[in-house]
Tab-separated table of C-alpha atoms and ligand atoms in Angstrom:
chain	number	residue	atom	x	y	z
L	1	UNK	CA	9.805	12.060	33.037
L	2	UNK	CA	8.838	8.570	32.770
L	3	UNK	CA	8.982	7.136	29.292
L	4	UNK	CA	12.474	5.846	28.025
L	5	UNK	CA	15.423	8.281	26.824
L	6	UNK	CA	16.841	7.183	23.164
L	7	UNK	CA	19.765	8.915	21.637
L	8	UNK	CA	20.872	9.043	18.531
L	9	UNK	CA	24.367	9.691	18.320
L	10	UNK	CA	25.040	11.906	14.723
L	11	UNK	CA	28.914	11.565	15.587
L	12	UNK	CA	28.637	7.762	14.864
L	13	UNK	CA	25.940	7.946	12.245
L	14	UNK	CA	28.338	10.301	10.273
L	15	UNK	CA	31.626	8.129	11.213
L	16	UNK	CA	29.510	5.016	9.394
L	17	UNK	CA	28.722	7.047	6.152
L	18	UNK	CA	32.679	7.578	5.924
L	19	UNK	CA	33.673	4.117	6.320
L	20	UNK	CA	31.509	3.127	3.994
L	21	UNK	CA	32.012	5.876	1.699
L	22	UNK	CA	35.642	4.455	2.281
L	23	UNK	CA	34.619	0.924	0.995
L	24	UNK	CA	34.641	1.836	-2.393
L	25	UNK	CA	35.578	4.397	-5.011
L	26	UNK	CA	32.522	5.440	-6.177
L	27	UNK	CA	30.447	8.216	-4.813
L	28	UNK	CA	28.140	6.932	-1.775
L	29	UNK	CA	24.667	8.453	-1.586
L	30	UNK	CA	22.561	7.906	1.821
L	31	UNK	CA	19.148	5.670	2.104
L	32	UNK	CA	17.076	7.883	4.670
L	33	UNK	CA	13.183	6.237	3.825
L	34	UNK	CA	11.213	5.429	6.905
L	35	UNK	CA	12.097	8.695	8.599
L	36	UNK	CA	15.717	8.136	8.668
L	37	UNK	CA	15.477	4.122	9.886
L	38	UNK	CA	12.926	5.507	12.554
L	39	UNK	CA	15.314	8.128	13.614
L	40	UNK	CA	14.402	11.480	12.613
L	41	UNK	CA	14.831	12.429	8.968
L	42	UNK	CA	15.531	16.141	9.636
L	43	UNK	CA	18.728	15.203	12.003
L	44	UNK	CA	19.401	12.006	10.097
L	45	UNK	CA	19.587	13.890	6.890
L	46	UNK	CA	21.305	17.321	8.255
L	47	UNK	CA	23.553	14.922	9.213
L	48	UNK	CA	25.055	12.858	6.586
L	49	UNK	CA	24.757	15.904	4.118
L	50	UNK	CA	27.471	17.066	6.397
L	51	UNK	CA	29.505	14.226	6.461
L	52	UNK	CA	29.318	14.461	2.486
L	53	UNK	CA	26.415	12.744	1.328
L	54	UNK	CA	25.008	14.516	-2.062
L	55	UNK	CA	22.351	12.411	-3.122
L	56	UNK	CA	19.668	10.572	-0.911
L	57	UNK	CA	16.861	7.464	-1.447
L	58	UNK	CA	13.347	7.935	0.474
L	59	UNK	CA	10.643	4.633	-0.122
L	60	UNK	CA	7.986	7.422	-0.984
L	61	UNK	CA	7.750	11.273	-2.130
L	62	UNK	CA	6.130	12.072	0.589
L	63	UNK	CA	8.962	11.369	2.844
L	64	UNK	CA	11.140	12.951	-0.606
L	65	UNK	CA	9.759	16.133	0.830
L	66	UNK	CA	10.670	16.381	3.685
L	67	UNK	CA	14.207	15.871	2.864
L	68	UNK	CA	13.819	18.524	0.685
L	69	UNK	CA	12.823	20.887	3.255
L	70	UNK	CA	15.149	20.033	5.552
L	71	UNK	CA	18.341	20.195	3.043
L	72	UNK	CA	17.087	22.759	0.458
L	73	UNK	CA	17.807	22.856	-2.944
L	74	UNK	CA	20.849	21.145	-4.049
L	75	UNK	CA	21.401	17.555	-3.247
L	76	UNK	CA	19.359	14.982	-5.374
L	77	UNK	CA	16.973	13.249	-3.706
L	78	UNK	CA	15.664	9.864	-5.274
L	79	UNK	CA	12.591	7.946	-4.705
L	80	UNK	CA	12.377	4.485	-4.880
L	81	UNK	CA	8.718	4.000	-5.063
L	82	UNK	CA	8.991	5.837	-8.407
L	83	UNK	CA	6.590	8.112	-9.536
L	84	UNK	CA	3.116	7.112	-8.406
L	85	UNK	CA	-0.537	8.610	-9.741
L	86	UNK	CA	-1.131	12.056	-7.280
L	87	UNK	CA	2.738	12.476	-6.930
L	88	UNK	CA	3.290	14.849	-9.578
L	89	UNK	CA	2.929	18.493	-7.826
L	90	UNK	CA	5.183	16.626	-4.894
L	91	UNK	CA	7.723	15.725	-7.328
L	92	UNK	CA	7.824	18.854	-9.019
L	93	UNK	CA	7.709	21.097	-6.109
L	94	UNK	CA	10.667	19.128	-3.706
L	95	UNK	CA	12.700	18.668	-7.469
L	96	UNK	CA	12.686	14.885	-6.316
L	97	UNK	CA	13.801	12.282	-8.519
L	98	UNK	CA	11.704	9.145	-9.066
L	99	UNK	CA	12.987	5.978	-10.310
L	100	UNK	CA	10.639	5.301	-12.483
L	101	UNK	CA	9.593	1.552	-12.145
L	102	UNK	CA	7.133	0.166	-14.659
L	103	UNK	CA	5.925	1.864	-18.110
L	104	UNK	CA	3.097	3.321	-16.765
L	105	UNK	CA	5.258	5.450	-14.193
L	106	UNK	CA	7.843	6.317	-17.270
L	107	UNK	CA	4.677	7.645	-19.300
L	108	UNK	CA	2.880	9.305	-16.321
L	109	UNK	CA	6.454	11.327	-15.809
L	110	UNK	CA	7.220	12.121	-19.362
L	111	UNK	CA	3.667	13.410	-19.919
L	112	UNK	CA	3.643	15.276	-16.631
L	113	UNK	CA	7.029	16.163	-15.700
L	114	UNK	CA	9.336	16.398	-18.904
L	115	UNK	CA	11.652	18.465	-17.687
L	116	UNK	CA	12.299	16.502	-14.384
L	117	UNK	CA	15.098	14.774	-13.744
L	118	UNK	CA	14.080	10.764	-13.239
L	119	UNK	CA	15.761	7.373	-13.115
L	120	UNK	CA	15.173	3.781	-13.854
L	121	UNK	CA	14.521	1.529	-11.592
L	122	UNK	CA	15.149	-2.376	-13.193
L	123	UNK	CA	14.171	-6.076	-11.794
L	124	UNK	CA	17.351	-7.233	-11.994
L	125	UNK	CA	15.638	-11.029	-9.931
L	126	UNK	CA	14.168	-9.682	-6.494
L	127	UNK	CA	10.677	-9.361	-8.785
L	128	UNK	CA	9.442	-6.456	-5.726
L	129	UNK	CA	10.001	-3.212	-8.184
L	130	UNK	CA	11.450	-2.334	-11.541
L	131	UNK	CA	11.551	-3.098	-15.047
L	132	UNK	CA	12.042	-6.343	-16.382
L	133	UNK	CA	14.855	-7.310	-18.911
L	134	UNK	CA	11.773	-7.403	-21.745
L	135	UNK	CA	10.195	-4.338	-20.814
L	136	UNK	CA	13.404	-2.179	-20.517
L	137	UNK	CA	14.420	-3.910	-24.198
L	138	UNK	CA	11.080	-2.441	-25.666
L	139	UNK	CA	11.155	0.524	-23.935
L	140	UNK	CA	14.897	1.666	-23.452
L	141	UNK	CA	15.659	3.736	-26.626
L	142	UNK	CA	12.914	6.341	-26.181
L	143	UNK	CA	13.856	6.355	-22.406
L	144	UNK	CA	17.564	6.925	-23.206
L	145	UNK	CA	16.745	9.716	-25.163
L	146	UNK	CA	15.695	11.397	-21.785
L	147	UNK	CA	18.672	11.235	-20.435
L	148	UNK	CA	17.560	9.182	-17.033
L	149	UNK	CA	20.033	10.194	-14.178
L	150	UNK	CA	20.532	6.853	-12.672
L	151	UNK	CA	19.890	3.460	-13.847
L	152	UNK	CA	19.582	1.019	-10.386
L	153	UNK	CA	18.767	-2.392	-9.360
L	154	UNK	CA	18.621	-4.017	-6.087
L	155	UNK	CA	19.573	-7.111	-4.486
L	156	UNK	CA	17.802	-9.575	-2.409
L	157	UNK	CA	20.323	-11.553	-1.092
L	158	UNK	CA	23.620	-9.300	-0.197
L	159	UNK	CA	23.732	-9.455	3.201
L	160	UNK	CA	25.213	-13.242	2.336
L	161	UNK	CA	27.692	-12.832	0.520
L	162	UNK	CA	28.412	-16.495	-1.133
L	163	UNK	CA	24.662	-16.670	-2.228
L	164	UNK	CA	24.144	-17.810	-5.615
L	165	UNK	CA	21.897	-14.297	-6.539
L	166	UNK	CA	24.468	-11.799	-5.908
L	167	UNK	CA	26.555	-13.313	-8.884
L	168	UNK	CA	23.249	-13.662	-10.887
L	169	UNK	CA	21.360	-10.387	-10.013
L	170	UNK	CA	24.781	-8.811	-10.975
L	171	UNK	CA	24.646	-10.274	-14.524
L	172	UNK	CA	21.217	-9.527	-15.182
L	173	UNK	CA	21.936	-5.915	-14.724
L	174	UNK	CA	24.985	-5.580	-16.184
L	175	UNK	CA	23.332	-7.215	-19.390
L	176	UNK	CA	20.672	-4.929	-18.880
L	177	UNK	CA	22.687	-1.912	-18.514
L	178	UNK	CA	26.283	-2.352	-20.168
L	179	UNK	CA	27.412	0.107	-22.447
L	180	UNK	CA	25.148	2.874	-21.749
L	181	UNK	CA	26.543	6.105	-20.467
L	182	UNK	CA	24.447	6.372	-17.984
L	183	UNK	CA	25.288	6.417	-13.821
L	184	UNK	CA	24.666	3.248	-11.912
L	185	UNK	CA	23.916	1.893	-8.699
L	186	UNK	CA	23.513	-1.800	-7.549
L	187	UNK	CA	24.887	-1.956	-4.033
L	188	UNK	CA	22.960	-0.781	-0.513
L	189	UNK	CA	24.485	-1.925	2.518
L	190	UNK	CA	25.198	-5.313	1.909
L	191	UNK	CA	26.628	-4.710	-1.689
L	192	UNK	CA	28.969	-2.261	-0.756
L	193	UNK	CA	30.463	-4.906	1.314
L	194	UNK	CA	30.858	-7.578	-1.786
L	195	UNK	CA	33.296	-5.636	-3.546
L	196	UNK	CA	34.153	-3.372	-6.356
L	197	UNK	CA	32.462	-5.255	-8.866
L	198	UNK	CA	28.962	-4.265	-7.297
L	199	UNK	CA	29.978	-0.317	-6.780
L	200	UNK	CA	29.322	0.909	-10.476
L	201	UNK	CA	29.032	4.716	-9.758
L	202	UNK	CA	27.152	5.117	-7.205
L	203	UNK	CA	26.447	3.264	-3.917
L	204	UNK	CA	23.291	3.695	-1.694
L	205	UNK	CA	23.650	2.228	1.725
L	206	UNK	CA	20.913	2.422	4.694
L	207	UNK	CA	21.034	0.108	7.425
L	208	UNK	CA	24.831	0.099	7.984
L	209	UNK	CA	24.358	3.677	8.564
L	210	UNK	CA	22.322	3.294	11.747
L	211	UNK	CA	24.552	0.643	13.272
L	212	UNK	CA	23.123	-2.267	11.728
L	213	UNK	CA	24.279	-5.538	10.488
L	214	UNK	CA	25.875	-6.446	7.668
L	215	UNK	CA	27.817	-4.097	8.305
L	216	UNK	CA	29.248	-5.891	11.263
L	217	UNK	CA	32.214	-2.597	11.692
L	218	UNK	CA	29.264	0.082	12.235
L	219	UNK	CA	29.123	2.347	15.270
L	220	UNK	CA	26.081	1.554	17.687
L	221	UNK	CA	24.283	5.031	16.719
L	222	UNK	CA	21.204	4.545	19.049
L	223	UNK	CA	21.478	3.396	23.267
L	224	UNK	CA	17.646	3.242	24.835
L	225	UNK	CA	17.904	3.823	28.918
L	226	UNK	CA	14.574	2.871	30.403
L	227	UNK	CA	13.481	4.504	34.295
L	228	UNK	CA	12.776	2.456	36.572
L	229	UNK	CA	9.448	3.215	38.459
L	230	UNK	CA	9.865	0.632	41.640
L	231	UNK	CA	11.385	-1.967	42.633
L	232	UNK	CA	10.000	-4.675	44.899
L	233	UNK	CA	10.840	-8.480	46.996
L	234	UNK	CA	8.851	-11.523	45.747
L	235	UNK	CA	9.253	-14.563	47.807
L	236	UNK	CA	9.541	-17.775	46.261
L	237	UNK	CA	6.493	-19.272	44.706
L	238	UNK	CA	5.448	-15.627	43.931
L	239	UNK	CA	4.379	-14.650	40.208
L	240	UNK	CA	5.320	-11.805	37.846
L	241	UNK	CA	3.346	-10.059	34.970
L	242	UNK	CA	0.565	-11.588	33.179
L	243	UNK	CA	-0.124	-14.731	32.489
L	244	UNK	CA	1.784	-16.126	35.709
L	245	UNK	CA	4.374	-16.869	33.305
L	246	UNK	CA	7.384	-16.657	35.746
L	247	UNK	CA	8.243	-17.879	39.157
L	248	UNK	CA	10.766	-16.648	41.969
L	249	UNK	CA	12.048	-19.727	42.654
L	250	UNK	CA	13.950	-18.263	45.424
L	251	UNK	CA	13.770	-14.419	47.369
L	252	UNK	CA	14.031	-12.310	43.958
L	253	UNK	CA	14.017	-8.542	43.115
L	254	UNK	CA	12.171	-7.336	40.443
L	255	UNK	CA	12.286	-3.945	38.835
L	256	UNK	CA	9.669	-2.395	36.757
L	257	UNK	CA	10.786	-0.445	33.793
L	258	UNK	CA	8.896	2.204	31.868
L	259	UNK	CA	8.419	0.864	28.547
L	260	UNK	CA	6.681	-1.975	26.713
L	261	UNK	CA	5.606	-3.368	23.342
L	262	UNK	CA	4.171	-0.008	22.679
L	263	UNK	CA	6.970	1.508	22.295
L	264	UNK	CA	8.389	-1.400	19.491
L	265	UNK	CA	9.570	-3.906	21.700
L	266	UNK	CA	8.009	-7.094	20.578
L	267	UNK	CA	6.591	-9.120	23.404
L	268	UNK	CA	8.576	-12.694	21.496
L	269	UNK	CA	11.578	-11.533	22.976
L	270	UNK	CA	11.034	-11.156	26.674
L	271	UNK	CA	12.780	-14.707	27.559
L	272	UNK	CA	16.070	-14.266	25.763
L	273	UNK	CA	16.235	-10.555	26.560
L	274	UNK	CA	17.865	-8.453	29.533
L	275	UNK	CA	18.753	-5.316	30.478
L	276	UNK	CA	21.905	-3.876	31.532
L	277	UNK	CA	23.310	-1.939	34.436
L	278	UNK	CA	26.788	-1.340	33.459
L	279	UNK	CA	28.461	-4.680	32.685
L	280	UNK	CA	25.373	-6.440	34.370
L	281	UNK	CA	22.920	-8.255	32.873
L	282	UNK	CA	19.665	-8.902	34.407
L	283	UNK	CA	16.797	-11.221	32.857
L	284	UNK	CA	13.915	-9.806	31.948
L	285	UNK	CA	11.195	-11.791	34.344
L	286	UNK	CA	7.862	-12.345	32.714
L	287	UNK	CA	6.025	-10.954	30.039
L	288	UNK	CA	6.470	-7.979	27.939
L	289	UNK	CA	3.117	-5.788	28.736
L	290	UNK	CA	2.121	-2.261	26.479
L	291	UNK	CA	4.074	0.229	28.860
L	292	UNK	CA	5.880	-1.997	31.702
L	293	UNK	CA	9.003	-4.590	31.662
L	294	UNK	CA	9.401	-6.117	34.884
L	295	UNK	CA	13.365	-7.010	35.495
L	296	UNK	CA	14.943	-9.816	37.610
L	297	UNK	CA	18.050	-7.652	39.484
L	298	UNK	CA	18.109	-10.053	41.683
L	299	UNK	CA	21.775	-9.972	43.332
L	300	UNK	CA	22.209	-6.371	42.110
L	301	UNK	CA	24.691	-4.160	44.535
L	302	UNK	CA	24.336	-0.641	45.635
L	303	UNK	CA	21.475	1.388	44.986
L	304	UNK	CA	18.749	0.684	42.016
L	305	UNK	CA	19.875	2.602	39.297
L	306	UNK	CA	17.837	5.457	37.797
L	307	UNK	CA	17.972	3.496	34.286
L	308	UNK	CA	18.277	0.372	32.996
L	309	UNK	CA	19.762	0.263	29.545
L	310	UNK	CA	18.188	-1.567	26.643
L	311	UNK	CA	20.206	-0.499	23.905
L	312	UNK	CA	23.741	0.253	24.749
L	313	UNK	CA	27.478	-1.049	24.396
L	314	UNK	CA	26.613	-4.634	26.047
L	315	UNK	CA	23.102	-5.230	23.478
L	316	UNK	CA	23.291	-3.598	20.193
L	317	UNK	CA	20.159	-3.372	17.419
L	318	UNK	CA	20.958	-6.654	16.138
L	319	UNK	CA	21.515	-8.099	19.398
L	320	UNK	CA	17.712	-7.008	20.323
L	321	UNK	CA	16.615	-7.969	17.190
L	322	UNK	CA	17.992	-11.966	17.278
L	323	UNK	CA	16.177	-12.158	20.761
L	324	UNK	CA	13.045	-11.115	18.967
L	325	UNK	CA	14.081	-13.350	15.680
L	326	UNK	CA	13.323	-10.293	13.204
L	327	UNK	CA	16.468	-7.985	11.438
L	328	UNK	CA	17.785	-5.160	13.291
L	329	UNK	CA	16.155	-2.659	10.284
L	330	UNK	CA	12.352	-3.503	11.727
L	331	UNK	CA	13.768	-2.900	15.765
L	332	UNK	CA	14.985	0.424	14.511
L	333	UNK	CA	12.036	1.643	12.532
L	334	UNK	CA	9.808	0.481	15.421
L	335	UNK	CA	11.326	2.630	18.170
L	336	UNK	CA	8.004	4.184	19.313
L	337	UNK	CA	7.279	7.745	19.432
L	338	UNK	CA	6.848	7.950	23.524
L	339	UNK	CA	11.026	7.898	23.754
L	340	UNK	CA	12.019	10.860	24.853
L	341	UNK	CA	14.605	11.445	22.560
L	342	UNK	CA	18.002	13.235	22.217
L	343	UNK	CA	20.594	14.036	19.308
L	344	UNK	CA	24.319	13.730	20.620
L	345	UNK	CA	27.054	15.610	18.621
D	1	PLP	C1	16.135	0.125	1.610
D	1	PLP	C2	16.852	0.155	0.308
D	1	PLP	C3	18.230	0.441	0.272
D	1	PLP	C4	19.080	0.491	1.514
D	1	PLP	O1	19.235	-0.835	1.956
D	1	PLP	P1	20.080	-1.226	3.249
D	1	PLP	O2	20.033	-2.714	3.260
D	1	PLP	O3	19.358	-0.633	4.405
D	1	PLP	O4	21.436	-0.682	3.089
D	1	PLP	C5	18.821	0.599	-0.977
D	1	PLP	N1	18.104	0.450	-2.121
D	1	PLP	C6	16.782	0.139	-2.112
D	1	PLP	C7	16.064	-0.008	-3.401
D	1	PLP	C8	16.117	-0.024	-0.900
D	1	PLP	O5	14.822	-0.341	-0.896
């Protein structure tokens, strides 16, 4: 076996839904879109339904499905994406729950679907999906009348918490939605973590469940070990990778790992990266290529290790993700599909 081991570790994924279940008093549902933050939505979801979760958010129906096959019948399962033209016999058949975000999706549903359960999705100042203030105004009676089952907004700015928008995005929807009895939801990860005033009924947090940042109390869930397929001296004025791009500058050792941008790690971040051999850190030495890393271990005692670790206690998803300046959501959904991969519980 020569292609990196990732494991996902459902202990801490389920540990992370509790604290932040813990963070407020409302009931906390679980984001699982982009199979399960790149995952594995059948694990990912088996999972957290365990730990308590009773209502779940996929991007698209599609993925809605496959919830629903993997829970049964029972838990709701809401789609953000809403309920798009050729989604109907989906929607019906998984009982998934669009939030419905413009008035063509709210007619498409009512004509289609009446009997299925829906909710409203509102633009509460992101302007990506929902309602507006005007159109929910003209539109809101009639929809009322159907009973939606959620009412939701989202925010574009939570993950920094003195930013201007929380306050504002907060007002918008409470003017929006005050004094309806209907459930609400404002908060994913980052507005769970700004307080009760964002909670409403129901929160809906992803990334925080898979280890990520803002929430900065989150148990690494994933560790990425990569083999190492040889080692070898270079002598100084010797070259590594392509390009020519680094040096030895003195006798060096480089290793050569099994994995490359391929398998999601972005070439940017080869000069601030390493990888780790228990509390060691070793520079990566030249450029990323599609299936290789080639390590400076350099100094290293005892015998080359088996595996060098990528993702692990020492370099967390965020970590990997400021060497490659992105978020640590994109490093997680772009863990490639040559990992071989294992689910610890
Ligand atoms: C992705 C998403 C979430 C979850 O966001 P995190 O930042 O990952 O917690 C919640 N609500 C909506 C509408 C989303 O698109």
């Amino acid at each position: 076996m020569s292609t990196g081991h990732l494991t996902i570790d459902l202990d801490a994924l389920a540990e992370n839904w509790r604290a932040l279940d813990a963070k407020s008093a409302v009931e906390t549902a679980a984001v699982v879109k982009a199979d399960g933050y790149g995952l594995g939505t059948e694990p990912v979801a088996r999972t957290l339904a365990k730990a308590g979760a009773r209502r779940f958010f996929t991007a698209v129906a599609e993925e809605g499905a496959a919830v629903r096959a993997t829970l049964g019948p029972g838990p709701m399962i809401g789609v953000f994406s809403g309920h798009m033209p050729g989604d109907t016999d989906l929607i019906r058949d998984n009982d998934l729950t669009p939030m419905l975000n413009s008035v063509d999706q709210v007619l498409r549903h009512l004509e289609s679907l009446p009997q299925q359960s829906f909710g409203i999705q509102l633009d509460s100042g992101m302007n990506r999906l929902g309602m507006e203030p005007a159109e929910w105004a003209a539109l809101r009676e009639p929809v009322l009348q159907q009973r939606p089952a959620l009412l939701m907004s989202h925010l574009a700015c939570a993950d920094e918490p003195d930013h201007f928008m929380n306050e504002k995005q907060l007002r918008s929807f409470r003017e929006m939605t005050d004094g309806l009895d209907i459930p609400r939801s404002l908060a994913a990860t980052g507005g769970t973590l700004l307080g009760p005033d964002y909670h409403f009924d129901l929160t809906r947090p992803g990334v925080g469940l898979y280890g990520g940042r803002p929430f900065e109390d989150a148990r690494p869930v994933v560790t990425l070990d990569l083999p190492v397929i040889q080692t070898r001296e270079v002598m100084p004025g010797e070259s590594v990778g392509y390009g020519n791009t680094w040096t030895a500058q003195r006798p060096a050792r480089i290793a050569t790992v099994a994995a490359g941008y391929a398998d999601g790690l972005p070439r940017i971040m080869a000069p601030k990266l390493g990888l780790w051999h228990g509390d060691q850190r070793y520079p990566l030495a030249g450029r990323i290529s599609m299936d290789l890393i080639t390590v400076d271990i350099t100094g290293m005692e005892g015998d080359v290790p088996e595996f060098l670790s990528l993702l692990g206690p020492h370099q967390g998803v965020d970590d990997v993700a400021d060497a490659a300046g992105t978020i640590g959501y994109e490093i997680l959904t772009s863990l490639g599909g040559r990992y071989a991969r294992s689910y610890r519980s």
